[in-house]
Amino acid sequence: MNKSYLNRFTFPFLLALILMGAACTEGFEEINENPNAPEQIGPQFLLSNVISVAADRNTYEQGFRLANYLAQFAASVEFERIDRYEMGSNAGYWNGTYRLINDLESIKKSPGTNEAYQAVADILRAYLFSQLTDMWGDVPYTDAIKAGEGNFAPAYDTQESIYTDPQQGILATLRKASETLAATNSRIQGDMMFGNDLNKWRRFANSLRFRFLLRISKRLSNFSEMQQLADSGDLMRGNGDNAVVPYLTSAPNQWPMSQAALGLYQEHRMTLTVDSVLRLWNDPRQNILYKPTAASVTAGNPQFKGLQNGLNRETINERGINLNDVSLFGAIFRDVPNGVDAQYMLYSELQFSLAEAVERGLIQGNASAYYEAGIRAHFQYLRAELPPSYLSQASVALNGDRNLEKILTQKWLSLINNGHEAWFQVRRTGIPALKPGPDNLNEGKYPVRYFYPESEQAVNRENYQAAVTRMGGDDINSKVWWEK
Amino acid sequence: MVLVTGAVFAQGATFTGKVVDTQGLPIPGATLTELGTRNISITDAEGKFTFRAEKVPFTLRVSFIGFQTYQVEVTVSSDISQIILSESTSELNEVLVTALGIERNRQSLTSAVSVVDNRTLSDVPQPNLINALAGQVAGVQVTNGSSGVGSSSRIIIRGENSLSGNNEALIVVDGVPIQNNLIASVLFNDGANIQEVDYGNGAADLSPEDIASITILKGPGSAALYGTRGANGVVLITTKKGRKNRGLGVSTSSMVTFEDLLTLPDYQNEYGGGTNGQYAFQNGIGAGINDGGISSFGPRLNQGQLIAQFDSPSVDIDGNPVRAGDVLSRTFPNGTFTPITPTPWISRPNNVRDFFRTGVTSQQAIALSAGDEKGGFRAGYTNFRNQGILPNTDLMRDGISLSLDRQLTDRLRFDLFSNYVNSRSNNRPNLGYGYENVMYGFNWTGRNFNIASLRDYWQAGQEGIQHYDFNYLWTTNPYLTLFENTNGFDKNRFLGNASATYDFTDKLSLRVRLGADIFDDKRTFRRAFSTNRRVFGGYREDQISFQEINTDFLLSYADRLGSQWTYSLSAGANRMNQEISNAYTEANQLALPGIYNLENSRVPLRGASQEFSKRINSLYSFGNLAFKDQLFIELTFRNDWSSTLPASDNSFAYYSGGVNYVLSEAIQLPKKWSYAAIRFNAASVGNDTDPYQLNNTFQFNQNYGSFIRVTNRTVLNNPQLKPERLNALEAGLNLGWFKNRMMLDVSAYQNTSINQIIGRPISTASGFSNRIENGGEVRTRGLEAAISGSVISKKDLEWTMGVNFSTYRSVVTQLPEGVTQYVTGEASVFAGSGGSNTVFYIARENGRIGDMFGTGFRMVEGQVLYGSNGLPIQDATLRLLGNYNPDFFLGFTNQLSFKRLQVGMVWDWRQGGTIVSRTRALGSTSGVLTETLEGRETGIVGQGVVNVGTAENPQYAPNTTVVSASSFYNNFFDRGNEASALYDASYLKLRQLSIYYSLPEAWISRIGFEQVKVGVVGSNLLLFTENPHFDPELNAMQGQRLTYGVEDMSYPSTRSFGFSIKTEF
């Protein structure tokens, strides 16, 4: 009895445990190998991620939800306090953008990378860094994305060097990427934007370079690079070159506003600013970008009506404004899941930029031709029919009367939903002249940047403070270098 | 009584007698030992014993777990026919179950150990076992989850050593660890997805009725033997065994309690929904007067006004009566509406209170037990049913436990405990910031709105398709949320252990043991059509499985050295294998309303799955040495090898050594002093980390069409991780007076944590948001004291009282290299436009752990700076908001017995600590809280200064600008501005109260019972705290974690009151 129990129970246990003791760490590395995700990945998967995510963020979170208020394409009814210039830090975009730049670094280091991937990654990198510096001013650039090398608190670079450093600046990077793409035999995959067409990438890079040269043009004295680009024939050639990623019909790639709470959609109203501009131009794009008011439709006489920006709910009530009689955004922004594209840059923007550059005398060329090409392209892009007399109206034609204002106002409208581009333009040129709303929380000033993310105060304090001191305060009214 | 019970033999004697408790009930299974020998006897089912001693006189020790050990000098003429053992709570001589399940005499322990009175466990059985520990033991901190019965409770022992968040004590059942963490579903509260749900902590699956005793090992010293997971202290649970009895013993416990609200936000009842004093309902999206708005700055109530409201009568377009909120039926094709008959605009102070119902919790348990000299058998069944205070929330649990112990031969013993638990719910409420949490919604519900009339939650003719509400822009009808948008689960868990002990000789024995904890948890989430954030509804399934197997052996040798010294030596090994997997599949939109499965999807399904594996191998040994009853020395050594650390650094050792010196055995104490002992303990323990923290991997993003997307993770792993180390020092003092009727136990400790593994937040501009690394050095110093006393001890009246006190303070003594401040975490709840709402936990050098930083107003010489618009100016600079740690805890326990009556009472006081309240911020912004009444008619002049000079040359004068109340509160309590929503988290609570009456035997024996106790019991009966809106104790949950110092739209906490009957027959 005694012995049999010993054998039956204890002995096998004991044996197993002795064996265990003999192999204390055997198989450990295998156990701790993560089965859920790869350690190495082909560059195309990362590229697909960056292209689509960056475009979506720029268009929905940044464009529709934030910048459309700042640029006065949208006015808020109650909750979207950015319309009253409570700017906040926009930290989600800061974090997400640096994360995408990290993906671009991984493309460059991927075993499957090549010259073409590197160049495309550089173009996207230049674009993403421009977003960062244009929203916040000085940002980590040369020191950024070096956590892998042990730098967890990167120093901030000045905006001037971020754009113009002859080796590493955004402009130099774009030039080099364009040259590489012109010469390379390498190919890429995973590009849903240009269908892996490197020529389109090259033209996009050059068009971006033109965008940035114009952005910093107050700080430039030599405009030959702009002239070269204008003459090169190597810029976007039509809407077919638009840097856009279509939204799809099914989740998770739908235009997010098509699924959002009704209240969020109704927070975004047509503004008095847009209303007056479109009215002045007799512009049929109004029917696409906005809806006639519910009250006017009920009354059988559809009308568009804008709301003044920067009103709080009480003021709206005190003024007796009937919200049922204020226009909402158009069907493409709500009623279909794929009514709009996620955008980087449209051909029309480039044409307006060329027109502006000519009009300002920065380059030689035909401003009207560029201007009209821009208008035609934007109508075509929105699938709106251009009325025959549209271009010849006094309010539209470049007839010597306020030409620059006309160019920039058309350009401004074409930038609706395209991230913060319209806001950047207003900050740079003051056109259109936007008035802060009556209930704004910025002492009547038009804000020109976001606060740095609070997390930078917490985790990168010294570098944050150095940048803030240099910029004259972490303030939404501190102008960045290209605006000064 | 004169009785000769000893029959005198040559030099020995035989004694017979009975061991009983203070009520005269027999104690079967009590151990009688002749001190200094191996002469042992055990009482039988009737508590009777026969004890034969070789020589007389001798010292007899009688012990039984849960009772005070009794010691007596026995001479030939001694009367030991009736030995009475009194129940013990913290007495010195009791036998305790300590690390690895070893029973030890309390005196021989060299570090702080506390025992929880098992009466507390069963007198007021808590739905969550952890809650029963609240207020009971010095140094033990329990916090409740915020979604009522079934939510997670945390148990923290001696404060937070770890910065990484997991500070919870290890729960061990019969020597085998069990899973206690909350395994959260991967949910994203981003405004469009499912909000957080708390599915409860693992230990809640255990039934209090299956538990014989709970011992708490507080410091790393006593926990050293549990290895890496024991560093935060250990809760040792010993399950009930079968006991010797006449035939089959049956015990039952039956309790029903009723829960109602203990707290509720203090709402205002003078102004109704609307804006600027105006409101009228038309279609709830703006066609009426402010009926697209959701705040409570509307018309004054009870002024005799009639106003169209969502539940006012109306007709559909065919003229049939409907409610005004049945908007679809009231809308003509041209967009106009049928008329609404206005109804009185009156206050409804209880509209939120009445939304809740009385919760009912029923806990029924029955246990059969049998046994003989060679072992016992016990089988228990527990049935737990709860209907929550929120409509359509519940929790059900059925547990079957089986315990078997058997002395198979003289040398071989076998023990088994197994427990199968099924717990399930049709609906657990959502937490967090957003409409899925109805408390959030009530902030945006017009104070006067009749919430009860939302109960019929579909619009006329729109069943299943469109809900009925007072607003269709933002809100979701709270009844729709709870009745249709359910979060169910069904969890099957098996846990158990089996061991065999073989005594090779009287001195050498071997125990081998196998422990398992295995569960599967299926969670289902339903979302109905017309849910505001999910217009097409949705359905999601989560599958979570967990498996942990522990295999160990322990070889023990015990002997004596000469006549004064005894010693024991043990050595053992353990292997732990843990496998966790979680997976989800989601139909993000449904094709057809009301059908919840994965096939019914309008869109491609999405999902994810993950697996985690971990192994720890350990070897350990320990020794005890004792000199008489005077000096006790303990030494332990353990080494772990963990699969989660780099190969070069995956081995780490633990050491501890301690001494307890019983002064009262060595020297003569002053008269009233009966006991004095001092102890010291030093320990150094290691710790590993979670799996897969070494090498970086990418992660999948959802596809774009057919393009597969892959991205970097936000956390940077670290292949150079080292094991964590915690060095602990402890000194303690035990004093007894008046024959130990009064006892004091004091411990002072210091824990120094080095190389902590944390996911330290780093600048996202570096490419990652967190880095896994070995952090700096954190030192915690604390003090605990417990005093207990028998205030009255008479035959019919006994009153024992205990007070326990604890305090601790953790500071960062060394920062990671190159870092000037140490951000240990953050809690973020709001990410819309405008200000972010994030609390950062930042430790500066010599700064305190738990310091919270956030934003506030711009200050000038201590005054808030106002703008020319009369509104305070926000400032994005981080400032110290407060510290979430309390200054101290104090628990106060009372046990009173008067004849057949027993009364138990526990008070719990927490002093200090700051809490950031989202309820205060949001409810003030929306105008529902009572503090928003001020200035409604007159406007408000904010207290502070304005700059009347220039920007360069500022001059400050008091602010005089009047602004409207709603403007003021909207800005002052702006959610981006944490500084205006702080409360002191102190509270005093009456945790438990129980009154039991034992029916006289004369009555019950006639119907065949041995014992019947009836009682009334209550929990959380009283709460005193500074803030009027919520219970500061409750945990908030954000993402997959519980957070500290932040209140996030918490549900009301509950008070429970009920009846209990316990029988034995």
JSON list of C-alpha atoms in Angstrom, two decimals, chain A residues 103-190:
[
{"chain": "A", "resi": 103, "resn": "ASP", "atom": "CA", "xyz": [7.01, 54.63, -40.00]},
{"chain": "A", "resi": 104, "resn": "LEU", "atom": "CA", "xyz": [8.84, 56.49, -42.76]},
{"chain": "A", "resi": 105, "resn": "GLU", "atom": "CA", "xyz": [12.13, 55.86, -40.96]},
{"chain": "A", "resi": 106, "resn": "SER", "atom": "CA", "xyz": [11.19, 52.19, -40.85]},
{"chain": "A", "resi": 107, "resn": "ILE", "atom": "CA", "xyz": [10.57, 52.21, -44.61]},
{"chain": "A", "resi": 108, "resn": "LYS", "atom": "CA", "xyz": [14.07, 53.49, -45.08]},
{"chain": "A", "resi": 109, "resn": "LYS", "atom": "CA", "xyz": [15.50, 50.78, -42.86]},
{"chain": "A", "resi": 110, "resn": "SER", "atom": "CA", "xyz": [13.34, 47.97, -44.15]},
{"chain": "A", "resi": 111, "resn": "PRO", "atom": "CA", "xyz": [15.21, 45.07, -45.78]},
{"chain": "A", "resi": 112, "resn": "GLY", "atom": "CA", "xyz": [13.04, 45.49, -48.88]},
{"chain": "A", "resi": 113, "resn": "THR", "atom": "CA", "xyz": [13.70, 49.19, -49.30]},
{"chain": "A", "resi": 114, "resn": "ASN", "atom": "CA", "xyz": [15.20, 50.82, -52.37]},
{"chain": "A", "resi": 115, "resn": "GLU", "atom": "CA", "xyz": [15.96, 54.24, -53.79]},
{"chain": "A", "resi": 116, "resn": "ALA", "atom": "CA", "xyz": [12.39, 54.83, -54.87]},
{"chain": "A", "resi": 117, "resn": "TYR", "atom": "CA", "xyz": [10.94, 53.98, -51.47]},
{"chain": "A", "resi": 118, "resn": "GLN", "atom": "CA", "xyz": [13.52, 56.21, -49.85]},
{"chain": "A", "resi": 119, "resn": "ALA", "atom": "CA", "xyz": [12.62, 59.10, -52.09]},
{"chain": "A", "resi": 120, "resn": "VAL", "atom": "CA", "xyz": [8.87, 58.65, -51.62]},
{"chain": "A", "resi": 121, "resn": "ALA", "atom": "CA", "xyz": [9.39, 58.39, -47.88]},
{"chain": "A", "resi": 122, "resn": "ASP", "atom": "CA", "xyz": [11.40, 61.61, -47.98]},
{"chain": "A", "resi": 123, "resn": "ILE", "atom": "CA", "xyz": [8.62, 63.41, -49.82]},
{"chain": "A", "resi": 124, "resn": "LEU", "atom": "CA", "xyz": [6.09, 62.36, -47.20]},
{"chain": "A", "resi": 125, "resn": "ARG", "atom": "CA", "xyz": [8.54, 63.21, -44.45]},
{"chain": "A", "resi": 126, "resn": "ALA", "atom": "CA", "xyz": [9.02, 66.71, -45.83]},
{"chain": "A", "resi": 127, "resn": "TYR", "atom": "CA", "xyz": [5.26, 67.14, -46.05]},
{"chain": "A", "resi": 128, "resn": "LEU", "atom": "CA", "xyz": [4.66, 65.92, -42.48]},
{"chain": "A", "resi": 129, "resn": "PHE", "atom": "CA", "xyz": [7.39, 68.09, -41.00]},
{"chain": "A", "resi": 130, "resn": "SER", "atom": "CA", "xyz": [6.00, 71.11, -42.81]},
{"chain": "A", "resi": 131, "resn": "GLN", "atom": "CA", "xyz": [2.67, 70.41, -41.13]},
{"chain": "A", "resi": 132, "resn": "LEU", "atom": "CA", "xyz": [4.34, 70.32, -37.75]},
{"chain": "A", "resi": 133, "resn": "THR", "atom": "CA", "xyz": [6.37, 73.48, -38.13]},
{"chain": "A", "resi": 134, "resn": "ASP", "atom": "CA", "xyz": [3.51, 75.42, -39.71]},
{"chain": "A", "resi": 135, "resn": "MET", "atom": "CA", "xyz": [1.21, 74.60, -36.81]},
{"chain": "A", "resi": 136, "resn": "TRP", "atom": "CA", "xyz": [3.63, 74.97, -33.92]},
{"chain": "A", "resi": 137, "resn": "GLY", "atom": "CA", "xyz": [6.70, 76.86, -35.20]},
{"chain": "A", "resi": 138, "resn": "ASP", "atom": "CA", "xyz": [9.97, 75.43, -33.91]},
{"chain": "A", "resi": 139, "resn": "VAL", "atom": "CA", "xyz": [9.68, 71.66, -33.58]},
{"chain": "A", "resi": 140, "resn": "PRO", "atom": "CA", "xyz": [12.11, 68.75, -33.16]},
{"chain": "A", "resi": 141, "resn": "TYR", "atom": "CA", "xyz": [13.51, 67.98, -36.61]},
{"chain": "A", "resi": 142, "resn": "THR", "atom": "CA", "xyz": [17.14, 66.90, -36.84]},
{"chain": "A", "resi": 143, "resn": "ASP", "atom": "CA", "xyz": [16.97, 65.25, -33.41]},
{"chain": "A", "resi": 144, "resn": "ALA", "atom": "CA", "xyz": [13.53, 63.79, -33.98]},
{"chain": "A", "resi": 145, "resn": "ILE", "atom": "CA", "xyz": [12.71, 60.08, -34.41]},
{"chain": "A", "resi": 146, "resn": "LYS", "atom": "CA", "xyz": [15.84, 58.99, -32.63]},
{"chain": "A", "resi": 147, "resn": "ALA", "atom": "CA", "xyz": [14.35, 57.04, -29.77]},
{"chain": "A", "resi": 148, "resn": "GLY", "atom": "CA", "xyz": [15.95, 53.95, -31.26]},
{"chain": "A", "resi": 149, "resn": "GLU", "atom": "CA", "xyz": [19.31, 55.68, -30.78]},
{"chain": "A", "resi": 150, "resn": "GLY", "atom": "CA", "xyz": [18.54, 56.69, -27.24]},
{"chain": "A", "resi": 151, "resn": "ASN", "atom": "CA", "xyz": [17.31, 60.27, -27.72]},
{"chain": "A", "resi": 152, "resn": "PHE", "atom": "CA", "xyz": [13.98, 60.45, -25.93]},
{"chain": "A", "resi": 153, "resn": "ALA", "atom": "CA", "xyz": [13.87, 64.21, -25.52]},
{"chain": "A", "resi": 154, "resn": "PRO", "atom": "CA", "xyz": [14.83, 65.79, -28.84]},
{"chain": "A", "resi": 155, "resn": "ALA", "atom": "CA", "xyz": [15.88, 69.42, -29.17]},
{"chain": "A", "resi": 156, "resn": "TYR", "atom": "CA", "xyz": [13.75, 71.77, -31.26]},
{"chain": "A", "resi": 157, "resn": "ASP", "atom": "CA", "xyz": [15.02, 73.23, -34.52]},
{"chain": "A", "resi": 158, "resn": "THR", "atom": "CA", "xyz": [14.15, 76.67, -35.75]},
{"chain": "A", "resi": 159, "resn": "GLN", "atom": "CA", "xyz": [11.57, 76.86, -38.47]},
{"chain": "A", "resi": 160, "resn": "GLU", "atom": "CA", "xyz": [14.06, 78.62, -40.70]},
{"chain": "A", "resi": 161, "resn": "SER", "atom": "CA", "xyz": [16.48, 75.72, -40.58]},
{"chain": "A", "resi": 162, "resn": "ILE", "atom": "CA", "xyz": [13.72, 73.16, -40.93]},
{"chain": "A", "resi": 163, "resn": "TYR", "atom": "CA", "xyz": [12.74, 74.68, -44.25]},
{"chain": "A", "resi": 164, "resn": "THR", "atom": "CA", "xyz": [16.01, 75.98, -45.58]},
{"chain": "A", "resi": 165, "resn": "ASP", "atom": "CA", "xyz": [18.89, 73.93, -44.25]},
{"chain": "A", "resi": 166, "resn": "PRO", "atom": "CA", "xyz": [20.84, 73.25, -47.45]},
{"chain": "A", "resi": 167, "resn": "GLN", "atom": "CA", "xyz": [21.48, 69.63, -46.54]},
{"chain": "A", "resi": 168, "resn": "GLN", "atom": "CA", "xyz": [18.59, 68.43, -44.46]},
{"chain": "A", "resi": 169, "resn": "GLY", "atom": "CA", "xyz": [15.90, 71.08, -44.86]},
{"chain": "A", "resi": 170, "resn": "ILE", "atom": "CA", "xyz": [12.49, 70.32, -46.27]},
{"chain": "A", "resi": 171, "resn": "LEU", "atom": "CA", "xyz": [13.24, 72.11, -49.52]},
{"chain": "A", "resi": 172, "resn": "ALA", "atom": "CA", "xyz": [16.56, 70.35, -50.06]},
{"chain": "A", "resi": 173, "resn": "THR", "atom": "CA", "xyz": [14.97, 67.02, -49.22]},
{"chain": "A", "resi": 174, "resn": "LEU", "atom": "CA", "xyz": [12.23, 67.49, -51.77]},
{"chain": "A", "resi": 175, "resn": "ARG", "atom": "CA", "xyz": [14.71, 68.54, -54.46]},
{"chain": "A", "resi": 176, "resn": "LYS", "atom": "CA", "xyz": [16.87, 65.50, -53.86]},
{"chain": "A", "resi": 177, "resn": "ALA", "atom": "CA", "xyz": [13.89, 63.16, -53.79]},
{"chain": "A", "resi": 178, "resn": "SER", "atom": "CA", "xyz": [12.68, 64.54, -57.09]},
{"chain": "A", "resi": 179, "resn": "GLU", "atom": "CA", "xyz": [16.13, 64.06, -58.64]},
{"chain": "A", "resi": 180, "resn": "THR", "atom": "CA", "xyz": [16.34, 60.53, -57.31]},
{"chain": "A", "resi": 181, "resn": "LEU", "atom": "CA", "xyz": [12.96, 59.60, -58.73]},
{"chain": "A", "resi": 182, "resn": "ALA", "atom": "CA", "xyz": [13.91, 61.02, -62.12]},
{"chain": "A", "resi": 183, "resn": "ALA", "atom": "CA", "xyz": [16.92, 58.76, -62.28]},
{"chain": "A", "resi": 184, "resn": "THR", "atom": "CA", "xyz": [15.94, 55.57, -60.51]},
{"chain": "A", "resi": 185, "resn": "ASN", "atom": "CA", "xyz": [14.96, 52.23, -61.96]},
{"chain": "A", "resi": 186, "resn": "SER", "atom": "CA", "xyz": [13.53, 51.06, -58.64]},
{"chain": "A", "resi": 187, "resn": "ARG", "atom": "CA", "xyz": [9.83, 50.56, -58.16]},
{"chain": "A", "resi": 188, "resn": "ILE", "atom": "CA", "xyz": [7.45, 50.83, -55.25]},
{"chain": "A", "resi": 189, "resn": "GLN", "atom": "CA", "xyz": [4.26, 49.08, -54.16]},
{"chain": "A", "resi": 190, "resn": "GLY", "atom": "CA", "xyz": [1.49, 49.82, -51.72]}
]
